[in-house]
Coordinates of N, CA and C in Angstrom, one line a residue:
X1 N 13.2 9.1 3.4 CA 14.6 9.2 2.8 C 15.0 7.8 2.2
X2 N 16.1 8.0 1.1 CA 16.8 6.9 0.7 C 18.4 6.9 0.0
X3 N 18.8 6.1 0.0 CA 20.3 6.5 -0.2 C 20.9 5.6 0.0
X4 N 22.5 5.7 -0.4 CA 23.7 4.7 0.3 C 24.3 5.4 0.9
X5 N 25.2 4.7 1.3 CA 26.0 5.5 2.3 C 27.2 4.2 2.7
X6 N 28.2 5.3 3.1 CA 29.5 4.2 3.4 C 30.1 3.5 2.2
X7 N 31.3 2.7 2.6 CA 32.0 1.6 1.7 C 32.4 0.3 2.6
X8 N 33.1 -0.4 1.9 CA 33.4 -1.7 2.3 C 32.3 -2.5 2.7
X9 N 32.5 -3.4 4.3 CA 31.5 -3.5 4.6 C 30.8 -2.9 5.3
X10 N 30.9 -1.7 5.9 CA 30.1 -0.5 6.1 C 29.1 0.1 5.2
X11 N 28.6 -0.9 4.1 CA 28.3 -0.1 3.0 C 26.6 -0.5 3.1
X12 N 25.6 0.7 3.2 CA 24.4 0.2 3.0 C 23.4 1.3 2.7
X13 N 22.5 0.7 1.8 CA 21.7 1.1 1.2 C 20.1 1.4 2.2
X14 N 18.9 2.4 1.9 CA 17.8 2.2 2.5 C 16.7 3.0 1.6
X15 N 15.5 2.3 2.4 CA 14.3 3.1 1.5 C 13.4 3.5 2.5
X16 N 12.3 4.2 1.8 CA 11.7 4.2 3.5 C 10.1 4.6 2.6
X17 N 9.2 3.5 2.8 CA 7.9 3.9 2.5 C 7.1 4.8 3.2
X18 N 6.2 5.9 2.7 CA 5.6 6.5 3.4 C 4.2 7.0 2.8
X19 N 3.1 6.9 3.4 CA 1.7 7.1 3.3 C 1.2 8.2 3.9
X20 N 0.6 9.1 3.1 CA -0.5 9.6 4.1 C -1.7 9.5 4.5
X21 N -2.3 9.3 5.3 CA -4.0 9.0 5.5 C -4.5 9.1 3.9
X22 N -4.9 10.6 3.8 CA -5.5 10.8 2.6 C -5.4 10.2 1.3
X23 N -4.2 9.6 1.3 CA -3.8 9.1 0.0 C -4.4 7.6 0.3
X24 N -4.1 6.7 1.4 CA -4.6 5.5 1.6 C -6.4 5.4 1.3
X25 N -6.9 6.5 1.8 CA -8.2 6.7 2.0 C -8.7 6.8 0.5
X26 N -8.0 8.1 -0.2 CA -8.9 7.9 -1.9 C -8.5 6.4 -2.4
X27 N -7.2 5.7 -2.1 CA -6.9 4.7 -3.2 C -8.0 3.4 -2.9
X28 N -8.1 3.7 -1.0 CA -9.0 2.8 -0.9 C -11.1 2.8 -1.4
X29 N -11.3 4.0 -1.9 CA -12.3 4.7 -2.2 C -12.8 4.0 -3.4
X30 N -11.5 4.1 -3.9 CA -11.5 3.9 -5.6 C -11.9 2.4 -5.4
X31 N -11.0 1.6 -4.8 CA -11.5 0.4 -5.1 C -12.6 -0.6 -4.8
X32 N -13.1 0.0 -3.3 CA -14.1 0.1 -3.3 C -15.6 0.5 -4.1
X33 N -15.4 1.4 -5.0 CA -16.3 1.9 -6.0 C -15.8 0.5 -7.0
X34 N -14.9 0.3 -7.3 CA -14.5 -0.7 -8.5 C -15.2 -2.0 -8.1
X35 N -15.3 -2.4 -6.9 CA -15.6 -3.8 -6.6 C -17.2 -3.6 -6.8
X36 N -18.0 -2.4 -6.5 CA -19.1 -2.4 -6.7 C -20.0 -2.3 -8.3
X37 N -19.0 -2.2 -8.8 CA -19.2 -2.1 -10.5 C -18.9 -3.9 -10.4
X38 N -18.5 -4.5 -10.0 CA -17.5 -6.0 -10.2 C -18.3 -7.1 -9.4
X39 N -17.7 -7.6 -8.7 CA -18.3 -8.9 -7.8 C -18.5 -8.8 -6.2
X40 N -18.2 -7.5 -6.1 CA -18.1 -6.9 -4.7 C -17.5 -7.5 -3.4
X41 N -15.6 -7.4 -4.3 CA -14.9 -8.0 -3.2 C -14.1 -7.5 -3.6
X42 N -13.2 -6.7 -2.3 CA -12.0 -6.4 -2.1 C -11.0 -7.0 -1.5
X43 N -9.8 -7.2 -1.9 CA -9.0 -8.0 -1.0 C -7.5 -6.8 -0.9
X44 N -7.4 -6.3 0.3 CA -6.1 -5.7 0.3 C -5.0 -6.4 0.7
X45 N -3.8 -5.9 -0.1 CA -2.7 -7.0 0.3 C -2.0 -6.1 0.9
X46 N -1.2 -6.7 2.4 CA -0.3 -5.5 2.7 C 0.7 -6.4 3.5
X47 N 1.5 -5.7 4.4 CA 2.6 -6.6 5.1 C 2.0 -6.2 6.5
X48 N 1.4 -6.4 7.7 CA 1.2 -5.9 8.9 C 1.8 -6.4 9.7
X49 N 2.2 -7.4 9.5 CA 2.6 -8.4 10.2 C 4.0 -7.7 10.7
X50 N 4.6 -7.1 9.6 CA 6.0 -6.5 10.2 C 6.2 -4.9 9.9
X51 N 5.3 -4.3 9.0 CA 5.5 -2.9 8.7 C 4.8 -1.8 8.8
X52 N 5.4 -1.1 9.6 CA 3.8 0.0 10.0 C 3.2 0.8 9.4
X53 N 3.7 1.1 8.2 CA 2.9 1.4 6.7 C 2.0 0.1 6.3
X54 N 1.9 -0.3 6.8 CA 1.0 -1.4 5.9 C 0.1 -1.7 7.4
X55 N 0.1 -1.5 8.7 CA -0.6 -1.6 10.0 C -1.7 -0.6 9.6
X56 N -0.8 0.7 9.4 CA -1.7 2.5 8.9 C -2.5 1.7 7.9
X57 N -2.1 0.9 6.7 CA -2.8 1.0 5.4 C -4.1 0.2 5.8
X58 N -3.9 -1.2 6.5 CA -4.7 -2.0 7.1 C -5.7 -1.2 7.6
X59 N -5.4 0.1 9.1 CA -6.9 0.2 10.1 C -7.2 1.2 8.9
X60 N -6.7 2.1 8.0 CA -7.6 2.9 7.3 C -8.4 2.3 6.1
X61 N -8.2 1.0 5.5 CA -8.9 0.0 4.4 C -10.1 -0.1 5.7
X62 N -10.0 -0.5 6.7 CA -11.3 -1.4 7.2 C -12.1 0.0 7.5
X63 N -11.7 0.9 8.0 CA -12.9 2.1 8.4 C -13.2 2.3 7.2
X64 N -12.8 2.8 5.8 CA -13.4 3.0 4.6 C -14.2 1.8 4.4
X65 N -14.1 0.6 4.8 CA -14.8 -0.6 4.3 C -16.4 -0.4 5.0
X66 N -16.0 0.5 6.0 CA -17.8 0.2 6.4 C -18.5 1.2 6.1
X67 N -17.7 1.9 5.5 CA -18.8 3.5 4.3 C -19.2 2.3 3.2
X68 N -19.1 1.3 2.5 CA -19.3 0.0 1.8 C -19.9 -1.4 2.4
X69 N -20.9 -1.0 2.9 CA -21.6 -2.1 4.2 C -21.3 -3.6 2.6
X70 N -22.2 -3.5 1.4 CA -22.3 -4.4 0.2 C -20.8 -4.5 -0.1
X71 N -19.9 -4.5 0.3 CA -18.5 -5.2 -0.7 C -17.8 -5.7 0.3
X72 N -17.3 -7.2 0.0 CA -16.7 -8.0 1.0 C -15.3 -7.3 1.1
X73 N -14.5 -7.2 2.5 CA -13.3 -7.0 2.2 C -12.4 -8.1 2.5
X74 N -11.3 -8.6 2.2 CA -10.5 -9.5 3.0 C -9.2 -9.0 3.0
X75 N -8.3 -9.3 3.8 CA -6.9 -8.9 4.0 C -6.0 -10.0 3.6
X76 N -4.9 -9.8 3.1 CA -4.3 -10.6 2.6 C -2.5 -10.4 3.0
X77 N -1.1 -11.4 3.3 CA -0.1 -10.3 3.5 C -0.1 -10.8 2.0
X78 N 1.6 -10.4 1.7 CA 1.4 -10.0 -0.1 C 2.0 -11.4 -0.4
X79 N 3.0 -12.3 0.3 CA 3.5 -13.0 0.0 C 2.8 -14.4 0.0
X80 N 1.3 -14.2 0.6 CA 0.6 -15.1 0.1 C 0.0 -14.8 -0.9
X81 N -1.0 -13.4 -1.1 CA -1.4 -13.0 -2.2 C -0.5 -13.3 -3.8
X82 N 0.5 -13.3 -3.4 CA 1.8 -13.7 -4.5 C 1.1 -15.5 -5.2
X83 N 1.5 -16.2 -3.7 CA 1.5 -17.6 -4.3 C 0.0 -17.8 -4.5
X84 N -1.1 -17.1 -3.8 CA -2.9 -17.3 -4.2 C -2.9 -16.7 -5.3
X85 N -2.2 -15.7 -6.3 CA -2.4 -15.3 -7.5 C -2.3 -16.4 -8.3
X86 N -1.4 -17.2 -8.1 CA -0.5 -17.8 -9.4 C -1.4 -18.9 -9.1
X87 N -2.0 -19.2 -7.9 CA -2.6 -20.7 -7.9 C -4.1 -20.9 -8.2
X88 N -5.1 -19.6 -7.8 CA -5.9 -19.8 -8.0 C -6.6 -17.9 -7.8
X89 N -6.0 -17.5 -9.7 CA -6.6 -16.4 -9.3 C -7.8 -15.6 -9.6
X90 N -9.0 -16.7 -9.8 CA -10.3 -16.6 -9.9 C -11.0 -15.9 -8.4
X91 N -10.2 -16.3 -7.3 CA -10.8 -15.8 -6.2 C -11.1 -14.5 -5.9
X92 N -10.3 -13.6 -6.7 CA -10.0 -12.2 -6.6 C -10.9 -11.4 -7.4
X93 N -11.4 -10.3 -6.8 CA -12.1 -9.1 -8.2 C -11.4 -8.0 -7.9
X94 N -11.2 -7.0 -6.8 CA -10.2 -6.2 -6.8 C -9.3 -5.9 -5.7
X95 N -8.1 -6.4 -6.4 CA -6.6 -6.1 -5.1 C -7.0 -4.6 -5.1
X96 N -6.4 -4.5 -4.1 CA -5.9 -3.3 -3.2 C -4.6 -3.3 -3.0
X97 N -3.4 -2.5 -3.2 CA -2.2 -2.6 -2.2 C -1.5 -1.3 -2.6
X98 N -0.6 -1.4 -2.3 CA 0.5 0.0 -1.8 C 1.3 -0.3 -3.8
X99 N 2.0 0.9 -4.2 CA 3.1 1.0 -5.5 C 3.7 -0.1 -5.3
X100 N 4.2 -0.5 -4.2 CA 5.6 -1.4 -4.4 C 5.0 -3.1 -4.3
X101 N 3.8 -3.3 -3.6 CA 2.8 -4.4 -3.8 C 2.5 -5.0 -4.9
X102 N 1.7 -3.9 -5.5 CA 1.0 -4.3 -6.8 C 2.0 -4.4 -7.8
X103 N 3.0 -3.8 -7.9 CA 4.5 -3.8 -8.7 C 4.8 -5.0 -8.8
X104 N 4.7 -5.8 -7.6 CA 5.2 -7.5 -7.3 C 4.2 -8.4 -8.0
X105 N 2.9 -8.0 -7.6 CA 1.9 -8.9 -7.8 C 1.9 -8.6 -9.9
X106 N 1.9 -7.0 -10.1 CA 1.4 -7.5 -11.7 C 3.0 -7.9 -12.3
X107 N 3.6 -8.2 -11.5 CA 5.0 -9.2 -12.3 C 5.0 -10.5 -12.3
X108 N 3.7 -11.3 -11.6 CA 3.3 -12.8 -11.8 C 2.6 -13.3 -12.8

């Protein structure tokens, strides 16, 4: 769900990300197949640290990673991925991340 709700200072807004297995699983497929056309590195960016859509997105990237024994994976949260883009973004051949991720990252 998402919405407002209330006024004054009672007033607040919410979103609420949501994944399902299967969806995490082809996106992670794809880019897996992508890195293997490329330099054979994946780097997923997510938030795990605090959000459990991105914990789910995390353990389902690494089990697809070992159907790909040849392509490196690394993890990344986004808000370093953010400042490692801008500084040095030779490192990377294919991000991985969720809509609202990559939305951040291709705005650098």
């Amino acid at each position: 769900p998402k919405g407002r709700e209330g006024s004054g200072q009672y007033e607040k807004a919410f979103d609420t990300e949501v994944y399902h297995r299967f969806e995490i699983e082809r996106i992670a497929r794809i880019a897996f197949e992508s890195a293997r056309k490329r330099r054979h590195k994946v780097t997923s960016i997510d938030k795990a640290n605090v959000l459990q859509s991105s914990i789910l997105w995390r353990e389902i990237v690494n089990e697809i990673a070992t159907e790909y024994p040849d392509v490196e994976l690394a993890h990344m949260y986004i808000d370093n991925a953010t400042m490692q883009l801008i500084k040095d973004p030779s490192q990377f051949d294919v991000l991985l991340c969720s809509n609202l991720f990559g939305d951040i990252l291709s705005d650098e």
